[in-house]
Amino acid sequence: MNRKITGHSDLLPNRKPGDPKFVDHPIPDKKGRRIFDVTMFSGEAAMLYTRLWRYYDYVDQFVIGILPRTFTNIPTNYSFWPFEEELKQFMDKVLIIREIPEDRIYKNLDSHKSFSYEHSWRVYFLEVIRQKFHPKNGDLIFASDLDEIITREGIEYLINHWPTQQIHPLTRHSQPNFLYDQGDWCCPVIFPYSDNMPDLLTLRKRVHITPITREVVATHCSWCFTHLENYTRKKNAYSHQEKNFWPKNDDSYTFRYHWCRFWDDWKMNFIKPGLAHTGTTLKNLLPDHPHLKYLTSPYYMLDITKTIWEYEDLDTMCTSNFPSREEWEKKAKAKGIYVIRTPLPVTEEAIFKKN
């Protein structure tokens, strides 16, 4: 049985009709209840813009952690480029946190030490919401990675069928943009607030539960970047450092899986062409902005000149193996791009040492 996500009962007039950042129809009545959205920003400006644009008309308060260092202890200098001006229209609802108290940083939260800094932020968010905004029992908290974003249709369904227990919306995982489907994803989580609820981290781990709908009502465009440098930065920064090794951390390898539309971070598989925004429309998926066109283009290609490849390699690249280390070194040196990237240390001391 398929249920259509409409969510248009009990509607109120739009607060600012005609404003392009708002939805183009009346919005559902939350009946005095509030929605909070918490997430972390690690330089993915396109996803931040998309998230705020989708959520603004429904969410009462955003809490965004802009991390002063990566999960691997690299000092950060993030910016909102190239969307600085566009994001200003949403900032009246945004609280930005740039640091958490040192005594809130967990160093032995679980067996995965490289995740402890990331987890510390998730734990701290609930404390901030309680202190700053005094939520009431039953208010909703959206907690997800920045690129795990509920669709507008999904939010309206939630408002009209207000959850009374922790849920996760059925999410479509896509790479390298919204047009390629890698299957279902589980991890955006929605919590009804309670004064007795544990931290968001503990709750977020309980994600393998029945989705609220059978339709896809959220998107997870993972590793959806415009430049090779974005991929390098992500690989050096995220918690999964066990995956940051040659050739996977090489630009030529990145170009190959991007061009061939396959992904092997978790497993090697070709990504199926197919819209990753089932249940919504392209108009409601992301803003109409020239710097976001790559997210819906089937033809977008990374910069081949920074790799060992030539244009004549494109026809055979996807059906042949990645070159051996010896072959790769020869080609890389010939093009002047010979760089060996080694994984960063992920010991507890390396992650938590003072900058």
mmCIF file of C-alpha atoms in Angstrom:
data_model
loop_
_atom_site.group_PDB
_atom_site.id
_atom_site.type_symbol
_atom_site.label_atom_id
_atom_site.label_comp_id
_atom_site.label_asym_id
_atom_site.label_seq_id
_atom_site.Cartn_x
_atom_site.Cartn_y
_atom_site.Cartn_z
ATOM 1 C CA MET A 1 0.000 0.000 0.000
ATOM 2 C CA ASN A 2 1.448 3.322 -1.061
ATOM 3 C CA ARG A 3 0.426 6.472 0.737
ATOM 4 C CA LYS A 4 0.712 9.767 -1.043
ATOM 5 C CA ILE A 5 2.366 12.536 0.962
ATOM 6 C CA THR A 6 0.090 15.529 0.657
ATOM 7 C CA GLY A 7 -0.021 17.103 4.093
ATOM 8 C CA HIS A 8 -2.365 19.941 3.212
ATOM 9 C CA SER A 9 -5.086 19.735 5.860
ATOM 10 C CA ASP A 10 -5.530 22.352 8.608
ATOM 11 C CA LEU A 11 -3.665 25.010 6.647
ATOM 12 C CA LEU A 12 -2.793 28.551 7.641
ATOM 13 C CA PRO A 13 -2.022 31.436 5.293
ATOM 14 C CA ASN A 14 1.617 31.747 4.342
ATOM 15 C CA ARG A 15 3.420 34.202 6.615
ATOM 16 C CA LYS A 16 5.075 36.107 3.767
ATOM 17 C CA PRO A 17 3.269 35.393 0.510
ATOM 18 C CA GLY A 18 5.324 36.133 -2.554
ATOM 19 C CA ASP A 19 8.673 35.787 -0.826
ATOM 20 C CA PRO A 20 10.640 33.322 -2.986
ATOM 21 C CA LYS A 21 12.237 31.584 -0.025
ATOM 22 C CA PHE A 22 8.854 30.443 1.286
ATOM 23 C CA VAL A 23 6.743 27.568 0.014
ATOM 24 C CA ASP A 24 4.198 28.516 -2.612
ATOM 25 C CA HIS A 25 1.115 27.300 -0.742
ATOM 26 C CA PRO A 26 -0.326 27.764 2.763
ATOM 27 C CA ILE A 27 1.628 25.931 5.431
ATOM 28 C CA PRO A 28 0.234 23.480 8.004
ATOM 29 C CA ASP A 29 -0.673 24.685 11.476
ATOM 30 C CA LYS A 30 1.705 23.360 14.160
ATOM 31 C CA LYS A 31 -0.904 24.208 16.811
ATOM 32 C CA GLY A 32 1.546 26.015 19.063
ATOM 33 C CA ARG A 33 4.202 23.314 18.920
ATOM 34 C CA ARG A 34 7.742 24.060 17.801
ATOM 35 C CA ILE A 35 10.316 22.365 15.587
ATOM 36 C CA PHE A 36 14.060 22.590 16.250
ATOM 37 C CA ASP A 37 16.751 21.552 13.789
ATOM 38 C CA VAL A 38 20.284 20.734 14.956
ATOM 39 C CA THR A 39 23.237 19.908 12.729
ATOM 40 C CA MET A 40 26.964 20.469 12.207
ATOM 41 C CA PHE A 41 28.584 22.508 9.427
ATOM 42 C CA SER A 42 31.923 21.357 8.057
ATOM 43 C CA GLY A 43 32.197 23.547 4.983
ATOM 44 C CA GLU A 44 29.435 22.039 2.826
ATOM 45 C CA ALA A 45 27.886 25.391 1.928
ATOM 46 C CA ALA A 46 25.671 23.984 -0.838
ATOM 47 C CA MET A 47 24.005 21.560 1.560
ATOM 48 C CA LEU A 48 23.606 24.237 4.232
ATOM 49 C CA TYR A 49 21.862 26.504 1.733
ATOM 50 C CA THR A 50 19.635 23.630 0.587
ATOM 51 C CA ARG A 51 18.761 22.645 4.161
ATOM 52 C CA LEU A 52 17.855 26.141 5.343
ATOM 53 C CA TRP A 53 15.920 26.818 2.149
ATOM 54 C CA ARG A 54 13.818 23.660 2.549
ATOM 55 C CA TYR A 55 13.253 24.022 6.286
ATOM 56 C CA TYR A 56 12.885 27.745 6.921
ATOM 57 C CA ASP A 57 9.117 27.974 6.658
ATOM 58 C CA TYR A 58 8.588 25.072 9.072
ATOM 59 C CA VAL A 59 11.424 25.126 11.599
ATOM 60 C CA ASP A 60 11.225 27.571 14.509
ATOM 61 C CA GLN A 61 14.893 27.472 15.495
ATOM 62 C CA PHE A 62 18.079 26.160 13.894
ATOM 63 C CA VAL A 63 21.109 25.297 16.021
ATOM 64 C CA ILE A 64 24.223 24.885 13.860
ATOM 65 C CA GLY A 65 27.615 23.889 15.152
ATOM 66 C CA ILE A 66 30.449 25.340 13.057
ATOM 67 C CA LEU A 67 33.338 23.201 14.170
ATOM 68 C CA PRO A 68 36.616 24.976 15.018
ATOM 69 C CA ARG A 69 38.504 21.822 14.113
ATOM 70 C CA THR A 70 37.716 18.733 12.121
ATOM 71 C CA PHE A 71 37.004 15.361 13.664
ATOM 72 C CA THR A 72 40.685 14.638 12.973
ATOM 73 C CA ASN A 73 41.875 17.773 14.798
ATOM 74 C CA ILE A 74 42.700 19.925 11.772
ATOM 75 C CA PRO A 75 41.957 23.629 12.503
ATOM 76 C CA THR A 76 39.162 24.878 10.270
ATOM 77 C CA ASN A 77 38.484 28.113 8.450
ATOM 78 C CA TYR A 78 35.063 27.451 6.991
ATOM 79 C CA SER A 79 33.071 29.999 5.029
ATOM 80 C CA PHE A 80 29.621 30.096 3.450
ATOM 81 C CA TRP A 81 31.068 30.871 0.008
ATOM 82 C CA PRO A 82 29.549 31.220 -2.556
ATOM 83 C CA PHE A 83 26.222 31.631 -0.733
ATOM 84 C CA GLU A 84 27.026 34.352 1.819
ATOM 85 C CA GLU A 85 24.333 36.727 0.583
ATOM 86 C CA GLU A 86 21.707 34.043 0.032
ATOM 87 C CA LEU A 87 22.072 32.665 3.564
ATOM 88 C CA LYS A 88 21.496 36.038 5.227
ATOM 89 C CA GLN A 89 17.742 35.766 4.625
ATOM 90 C CA PHE A 90 17.558 32.729 6.935
ATOM 91 C CA MET A 91 19.779 33.869 9.796
ATOM 92 C CA ASP A 92 17.027 35.341 11.976
ATOM 93 C CA LYS A 93 16.215 31.750 12.997
ATOM 94 C CA VAL A 94 19.791 30.456 13.276
ATOM 95 C CA LEU A 95 21.915 30.094 16.410
ATOM 96 C CA ILE A 96 25.545 29.347 15.529
ATOM 97 C CA ILE A 97 27.816 27.597 18.026
ATOM 98 C CA ARG A 98 31.526 27.771 17.275
ATOM 99 C CA GLU A 99 32.940 25.917 20.276
ATOM 100 C CA ILE A 100 31.852 23.655 23.086
ATOM 101 C CA PRO A 101 33.276 23.723 26.609
ATOM 102 C CA GLU A 102 36.360 21.580 27.035
ATOM 103 C CA ASP A 103 34.722 19.582 29.818
ATOM 104 C CA ARG A 104 31.919 18.590 27.402
ATOM 105 C CA ILE A 105 34.338 16.856 25.033
ATOM 106 C CA TYR A 106 34.210 13.130 25.545
ATOM 107 C CA LYS A 107 37.472 11.259 25.126
ATOM 108 C CA ASN A 108 36.219 7.741 25.745
ATOM 109 C CA LEU A 109 32.598 7.829 24.679
ATOM 110 C CA ASP A 110 32.763 4.462 22.974
ATOM 111 C CA SER A 111 35.231 2.137 21.315
ATOM 112 C CA HIS A 112 35.457 4.328 18.201
ATOM 113 C CA LYS A 113 37.773 7.015 19.544
ATOM 114 C CA SER A 114 37.860 8.933 16.264
ATOM 115 C CA PHE A 115 34.131 9.611 16.643
ATOM 116 C CA SER A 116 34.332 11.073 20.140
ATOM 117 C CA TYR A 117 34.636 14.736 19.086
ATOM 118 C CA GLU A 118 31.724 14.341 16.667
ATOM 119 C CA HIS A 119 29.647 12.650 19.338
ATOM 120 C CA SER A 120 30.453 15.382 21.857
ATOM 121 C CA TRP A 121 28.729 17.938 19.653
ATOM 122 C CA ARG A 122 25.610 15.801 19.339
ATOM 123 C CA VAL A 123 25.448 15.461 23.106
ATOM 124 C CA TYR A 124 25.926 19.205 23.635
ATOM 125 C CA PHE A 125 23.134 20.276 21.267
ATOM 126 C CA LEU A 126 20.347 19.166 23.594
ATOM 127 C CA GLU A 127 21.883 21.138 26.460
ATOM 128 C CA VAL A 128 21.898 24.266 24.277
ATOM 129 C CA ILE A 129 18.268 23.824 23.235
ATOM 130 C CA ARG A 130 17.177 23.445 26.844
ATOM 131 C CA GLN A 131 19.130 26.456 28.081
ATOM 132 C CA LYS A 132 18.367 28.836 25.214
ATOM 133 C CA PHE A 133 14.879 27.939 24.015
ATOM 134 C CA HIS A 134 13.065 26.079 26.839
ATOM 135 C CA PRO A 135 11.319 23.455 24.701
ATOM 136 C CA LYS A 136 8.027 21.934 25.804
ATOM 137 C CA ASN A 137 7.176 18.266 25.898
ATOM 138 C CA GLY A 138 6.103 17.192 22.418
ATOM 139 C CA ASP A 139 8.110 19.773 20.475
ATOM 140 C CA LEU A 140 10.067 18.119 17.660
ATOM 141 C CA ILE A 141 13.836 17.999 17.265
ATOM 142 C CA PHE A 142 15.314 17.143 13.866
ATOM 143 C CA ALA A 143 18.816 15.705 14.338
ATOM 144 C CA SER A 144 20.856 14.658 11.342
ATOM 145 C CA ASP A 145 24.018 15.259 9.400
ATOM 146 C CA LEU A 146 23.896 18.406 7.294
ATOM 147 C CA ASP A 147 23.260 16.534 4.047
ATOM 148 C CA GLU A 148 20.402 14.414 5.466
ATOM 149 C CA ILE A 149 17.441 16.683 4.703
ATOM 150 C CA ILE A 150 13.709 16.029 4.928
ATOM 151 C CA THR A 151 11.642 17.150 1.945
ATOM 152 C CA ARG A 152 9.032 19.863 2.347
ATOM 153 C CA GLU A 153 6.321 17.311 1.650
ATOM 154 C CA GLY A 154 7.792 15.110 4.364
ATOM 155 C CA ILE A 155 7.780 17.930 6.916
ATOM 156 C CA GLU A 156 4.163 18.755 6.128
ATOM 157 C CA TYR A 157 3.223 15.124 6.608
ATOM 158 C CA LEU A 158 4.972 15.188 10.008
ATOM 159 C CA ILE A 159 3.151 18.345 11.047
ATOM 160 C CA ASN A 160 -0.212 16.860 10.132
ATOM 161 C CA HIS A 161 0.672 13.517 11.772
ATOM 162 C CA TRP A 162 2.725 14.832 14.696
ATOM 163 C CA PRO A 163 4.982 12.044 16.018
ATOM 164 C CA THR A 164 4.678 10.951 19.637
ATOM 165 C CA GLN A 165 7.748 8.711 19.580
ATOM 166 C CA GLN A 166 11.185 8.699 17.970
ATOM 167 C CA ILE A 167 11.005 8.082 14.228
ATOM 168 C CA HIS A 168 13.163 8.287 11.157
ATOM 169 C CA PRO A 169 11.868 9.252 7.715
ATOM 170 C CA LEU A 170 12.577 6.959 4.788
ATOM 171 C CA THR A 171 15.544 8.589 3.070
ATOM 172 C CA ARG A 172 17.089 8.216 -0.374
ATOM 173 C CA HIS A 173 20.891 8.027 -0.506
ATOM 174 C CA SER A 174 22.375 9.621 -3.617
ATOM 175 C CA GLN A 175 25.859 10.279 -5.036
ATOM 176 C CA PRO A 176 27.393 12.292 -6.649
ATOM 177 C CA ASN A 177 24.196 14.340 -7.019
ATOM 178 C CA PHE A 178 20.446 14.003 -6.623
ATOM 179 C CA LEU A 179 20.014 12.202 -9.951
ATOM 180 C CA TYR A 180 21.750 8.986 -8.893
ATOM 181 C CA ASP A 181 20.180 6.529 -6.497
ATOM 182 C CA GLN A 182 22.259 4.405 -4.142
ATOM 183 C CA GLY A 183 19.308 3.059 -2.195
ATOM 184 C CA ASP A 184 17.571 3.747 1.071
ATOM 185 C CA TRP A 185 19.189 5.468 4.037
ATOM 186 C CA CYS A 186 18.151 5.326 7.650
ATOM 187 C CA CYS A 187 19.831 7.986 9.685
ATOM 188 C CA PRO A 188 17.903 11.282 9.909
ATOM 189 C CA VAL A 189 16.091 11.077 13.241
ATOM 190 C CA ILE A 190 13.154 13.010 14.676
ATOM 191 C CA PHE A 191 12.571 13.195 18.428
ATOM 192 C CA PRO A 192 9.537 14.456 20.324
ATOM 193 C CA TYR A 193 11.089 16.465 23.127
ATOM 194 C CA SER A 194 10.757 15.300 26.724
ATOM 195 C CA ASP A 195 12.280 16.720 29.886
ATOM 196 C CA ASN A 196 13.422 13.173 30.650
ATOM 197 C CA MET A 197 14.916 12.352 27.255
ATOM 198 C CA PRO A 198 18.602 11.330 27.168
ATOM 199 C CA ASP A 199 21.058 13.082 24.884
ATOM 200 C CA LEU A 200 20.539 13.127 21.127
ATOM 201 C CA LEU A 201 23.533 10.874 20.557
ATOM 202 C CA THR A 202 22.065 8.010 22.571
ATOM 203 C CA LEU A 203 18.757 8.390 20.785
ATOM 204 C CA ARG A 204 20.285 8.764 17.330
ATOM 205 C CA LYS A 205 21.941 5.350 17.631
ATOM 206 C CA ARG A 206 18.502 3.759 17.686
ATOM 207 C CA VAL A 207 17.860 4.408 14.021
ATOM 208 C CA HIS A 208 17.003 0.931 12.762
ATOM 209 C CA ILE A 209 13.290 1.269 13.314
ATOM 210 C CA THR A 210 10.323 1.282 10.972
ATOM 211 C CA PRO A 211 10.155 4.436 8.833
ATOM 212 C CA ILE A 212 7.124 6.660 9.214
ATOM 213 C CA THR A 213 6.203 6.301 5.525
ATOM 214 C CA ARG A 214 6.880 3.955 2.670
ATOM 215 C CA GLU A 215 7.596 6.892 0.403
ATOM 216 C CA VAL A 216 10.953 8.618 0.347
ATOM 217 C CA VAL A 217 10.501 11.852 2.278
ATOM 218 C CA ALA A 218 14.141 12.823 2.858
ATOM 219 C CA THR A 219 17.356 13.018 0.839
ATOM 220 C CA HIS A 220 20.954 12.200 1.705
ATOM 221 C CA CYS A 221 23.196 13.603 -1.017
ATOM 222 C CA SER A 222 26.481 12.315 0.356
ATOM 223 C CA TRP A 223 29.845 13.435 -1.039
ATOM 224 C CA CYS A 224 28.064 15.715 -3.500
ATOM 225 C CA PHE A 225 30.825 18.222 -4.210
ATOM 226 C CA THR A 226 31.949 20.474 -7.039
ATOM 227 C CA HIS A 227 35.742 20.163 -6.888
ATOM 228 C CA LEU A 228 38.369 17.517 -6.203
ATOM 229 C CA GLU A 229 39.652 19.651 -3.333
ATOM 230 C CA ASN A 230 36.294 19.254 -1.577
ATOM 231 C CA TYR A 231 36.707 15.489 -1.620
ATOM 232 C CA THR A 232 40.259 15.679 -0.290
ATOM 233 C CA ARG A 233 39.189 17.958 2.551
ATOM 234 C CA LYS A 234 36.319 15.658 3.469
ATOM 235 C CA LYS A 235 38.494 12.546 3.468
ATOM 236 C CA ASN A 236 41.063 14.219 5.694
ATOM 237 C CA ALA A 237 38.432 15.538 8.072
ATOM 238 C CA TYR A 238 35.713 12.984 8.680
ATOM 239 C CA SER A 239 35.621 10.340 11.362
ATOM 240 C CA HIS A 240 36.050 7.337 9.071
ATOM 241 C CA GLN A 241 39.838 7.607 8.817
ATOM 242 C CA GLU A 242 40.069 3.853 8.358
ATOM 243 C CA LYS A 243 38.965 4.563 4.773
ATOM 244 C CA ASN A 244 41.500 7.331 4.108
ATOM 245 C CA PHE A 245 44.335 5.520 2.337
ATOM 246 C CA TRP A 246 45.826 5.223 -1.147
ATOM 247 C CA PRO A 247 44.377 4.923 -3.741
ATOM 248 C CA LYS A 248 41.053 5.957 -2.226
ATOM 249 C CA ASN A 249 42.430 9.318 -1.124
ATOM 250 C CA ASP A 250 43.945 10.109 -4.533
ATOM 251 C CA ASP A 251 42.350 12.677 -6.867
ATOM 252 C CA SER A 252 42.560 10.340 -9.855
ATOM 253 C CA TYR A 253 40.694 7.649 -7.955
ATOM 254 C CA THR A 254 38.085 10.189 -6.865
ATOM 255 C CA PHE A 255 37.631 11.379 -10.439
ATOM 256 C CA ARG A 256 37.139 7.787 -11.627
ATOM 257 C CA TYR A 257 34.348 6.876 -9.232
ATOM 258 C CA HIS A 258 32.690 10.262 -9.763
ATOM 259 C CA TRP A 259 32.734 9.955 -13.549
ATOM 260 C CA CYS A 260 31.731 6.285 -13.536
ATOM 261 C CA ARG A 261 28.986 6.871 -10.977
ATOM 262 C CA PHE A 262 30.046 4.183 -8.579
ATOM 263 C CA TRP A 263 30.896 4.369 -4.936
ATOM 264 C CA ASP A 264 33.142 2.184 -2.834
ATOM 265 C CA ASP A 265 33.366 3.934 0.515
ATOM 266 C CA TRP A 266 31.277 1.154 2.012
ATOM 267 C CA LYS A 267 31.084 -1.302 -0.870
ATOM 268 C CA MET A 268 31.792 -1.279 -4.589
ATOM 269 C CA ASN A 269 28.607 -0.822 -6.552
ATOM 270 C CA PHE A 270 27.418 1.138 -9.537
ATOM 271 C CA ILE A 271 24.925 3.847 -8.714
ATOM 272 C CA LYS A 272 21.650 3.547 -10.589
ATOM 273 C CA PRO A 273 20.398 6.546 -12.521
ATOM 274 C CA GLY A 274 17.086 7.573 -11.047
ATOM 275 C CA LEU A 275 15.630 10.564 -9.302
ATOM 276 C CA ALA A 276 16.556 10.581 -5.638
ATOM 277 C CA HIS A 277 13.723 12.911 -4.690
ATOM 278 C CA THR A 278 10.729 10.603 -4.893
ATOM 279 C CA GLY A 279 7.687 12.236 -3.340
ATOM 280 C CA THR A 280 8.716 15.791 -4.114
ATOM 281 C CA THR A 281 9.333 17.957 -7.158
ATOM 282 C CA LEU A 282 12.570 19.369 -8.477
ATOM 283 C CA LYS A 283 11.267 22.835 -7.656
ATOM 284 C CA ASN A 284 10.991 21.853 -3.979
ATOM 285 C CA LEU A 285 14.263 19.927 -3.851
ATOM 286 C CA LEU A 286 16.766 22.780 -3.873
ATOM 287 C CA PRO A 287 17.030 26.496 -4.689
ATOM 288 C CA ASP A 288 17.304 27.612 -8.294
ATOM 289 C CA HIS A 289 20.873 28.873 -8.154
ATOM 290 C CA PRO A 290 23.695 28.634 -10.731
ATOM 291 C CA HIS A 291 26.134 27.261 -8.135
ATOM 292 C CA LEU A 292 23.741 24.386 -7.389
ATOM 293 C CA LYS A 293 23.209 23.212 -10.971
ATOM 294 C CA TYR A 294 25.731 20.400 -10.482
ATOM 295 C CA LEU A 295 23.328 18.763 -8.013
ATOM 296 C CA THR A 296 20.821 18.018 -10.768
ATOM 297 C CA SER A 297 23.069 17.708 -13.827
ATOM 298 C CA PRO A 298 23.734 14.267 -15.354
ATOM 299 C CA TYR A 299 26.762 15.686 -17.172
ATOM 300 C CA TYR A 300 28.770 17.327 -14.403
ATOM 301 C CA MET A 301 32.423 16.260 -14.399
ATOM 302 C CA LEU A 302 35.279 17.057 -12.022
ATOM 303 C CA ASP A 303 38.513 18.614 -13.294
ATOM 304 C CA ILE A 304 40.277 15.899 -15.296
ATOM 305 C CA THR A 305 43.425 18.020 -15.741
ATOM 306 C CA LYS A 306 44.311 17.472 -12.073
ATOM 307 C CA THR A 307 44.352 13.697 -12.489
ATOM 308 C CA ILE A 308 46.360 11.052 -14.334
ATOM 309 C CA TRP A 309 43.538 10.695 -16.843
ATOM 310 C CA GLU A 310 43.160 12.133 -20.329
ATOM 311 C CA TYR A 311 39.884 12.771 -22.141
ATOM 312 C CA GLU A 312 40.468 9.741 -24.348
ATOM 313 C CA ASP A 313 40.413 7.564 -21.205
ATOM 314 C CA LEU A 314 36.789 8.362 -20.425
ATOM 315 C CA ASP A 315 35.319 5.636 -22.643
ATOM 316 C CA THR A 316 37.288 2.809 -21.010
ATOM 317 C CA MET A 317 37.901 4.106 -17.491
ATOM 318 C CA CYS A 318 34.789 2.543 -15.973
ATOM 319 C CA THR A 319 35.398 -0.964 -17.269
ATOM 320 C CA SER A 320 39.071 -1.234 -16.348
ATOM 321 C CA ASN A 321 40.795 -1.524 -12.997
ATOM 322 C CA PHE A 322 42.515 1.394 -11.347
ATOM 323 C CA PRO A 323 46.223 1.401 -12.359
ATOM 324 C CA SER A 324 48.781 -0.354 -10.206
ATOM 325 C CA ARG A 325 50.870 1.784 -7.886
ATOM 326 C CA GLU A 326 53.785 1.645 -10.337
ATOM 327 C CA GLU A 327 51.614 2.659 -13.308
ATOM 328 C CA TRP A 328 49.948 5.403 -11.294
ATOM 329 C CA GLU A 329 53.288 6.861 -10.158
ATOM 330 C CA LYS A 330 54.568 6.938 -13.731
ATOM 331 C CA LYS A 331 51.491 8.772 -15.019
ATOM 332 C CA ALA A 332 51.305 11.126 -12.043
ATOM 333 C CA LYS A 333 54.952 12.145 -12.349
ATOM 334 C CA ALA A 334 54.557 12.697 -16.093
ATOM 335 C CA LYS A 335 51.702 15.140 -15.454
ATOM 336 C CA GLY A 336 53.373 16.780 -12.470
ATOM 337 C CA ILE A 337 50.675 15.700 -9.992
ATOM 338 C CA TYR A 338 52.598 13.089 -8.031
ATOM 339 C CA VAL A 339 51.259 13.395 -4.486
ATOM 340 C CA ILE A 340 51.137 10.653 -1.874
ATOM 341 C CA ARG A 341 48.501 11.341 0.743
ATOM 342 C CA THR A 342 48.749 9.368 3.943
ATOM 343 C CA PRO A 343 45.980 8.926 6.506
ATOM 344 C CA LEU A 344 45.990 11.292 9.427
ATOM 345 C CA PRO A 345 46.674 9.856 12.881
ATOM 346 C CA VAL A 346 43.469 8.948 14.654
ATOM 347 C CA THR A 347 44.754 8.240 18.137
ATOM 348 C CA GLU A 348 42.906 9.814 21.015
ATOM 349 C CA GLU A 349 45.913 12.027 21.733
ATOM 350 C CA ALA A 350 46.028 13.298 18.154
ATOM 351 C CA ILE A 351 42.343 14.166 18.140
ATOM 352 C CA PHE A 352 42.244 15.984 21.442
ATOM 353 C CA LYS A 353 45.643 17.656 21.634
ATOM 354 C CA LYS A 354 45.549 21.406 22.120
ATOM 355 C CA ASN A 355 45.947 23.484 18.986
#
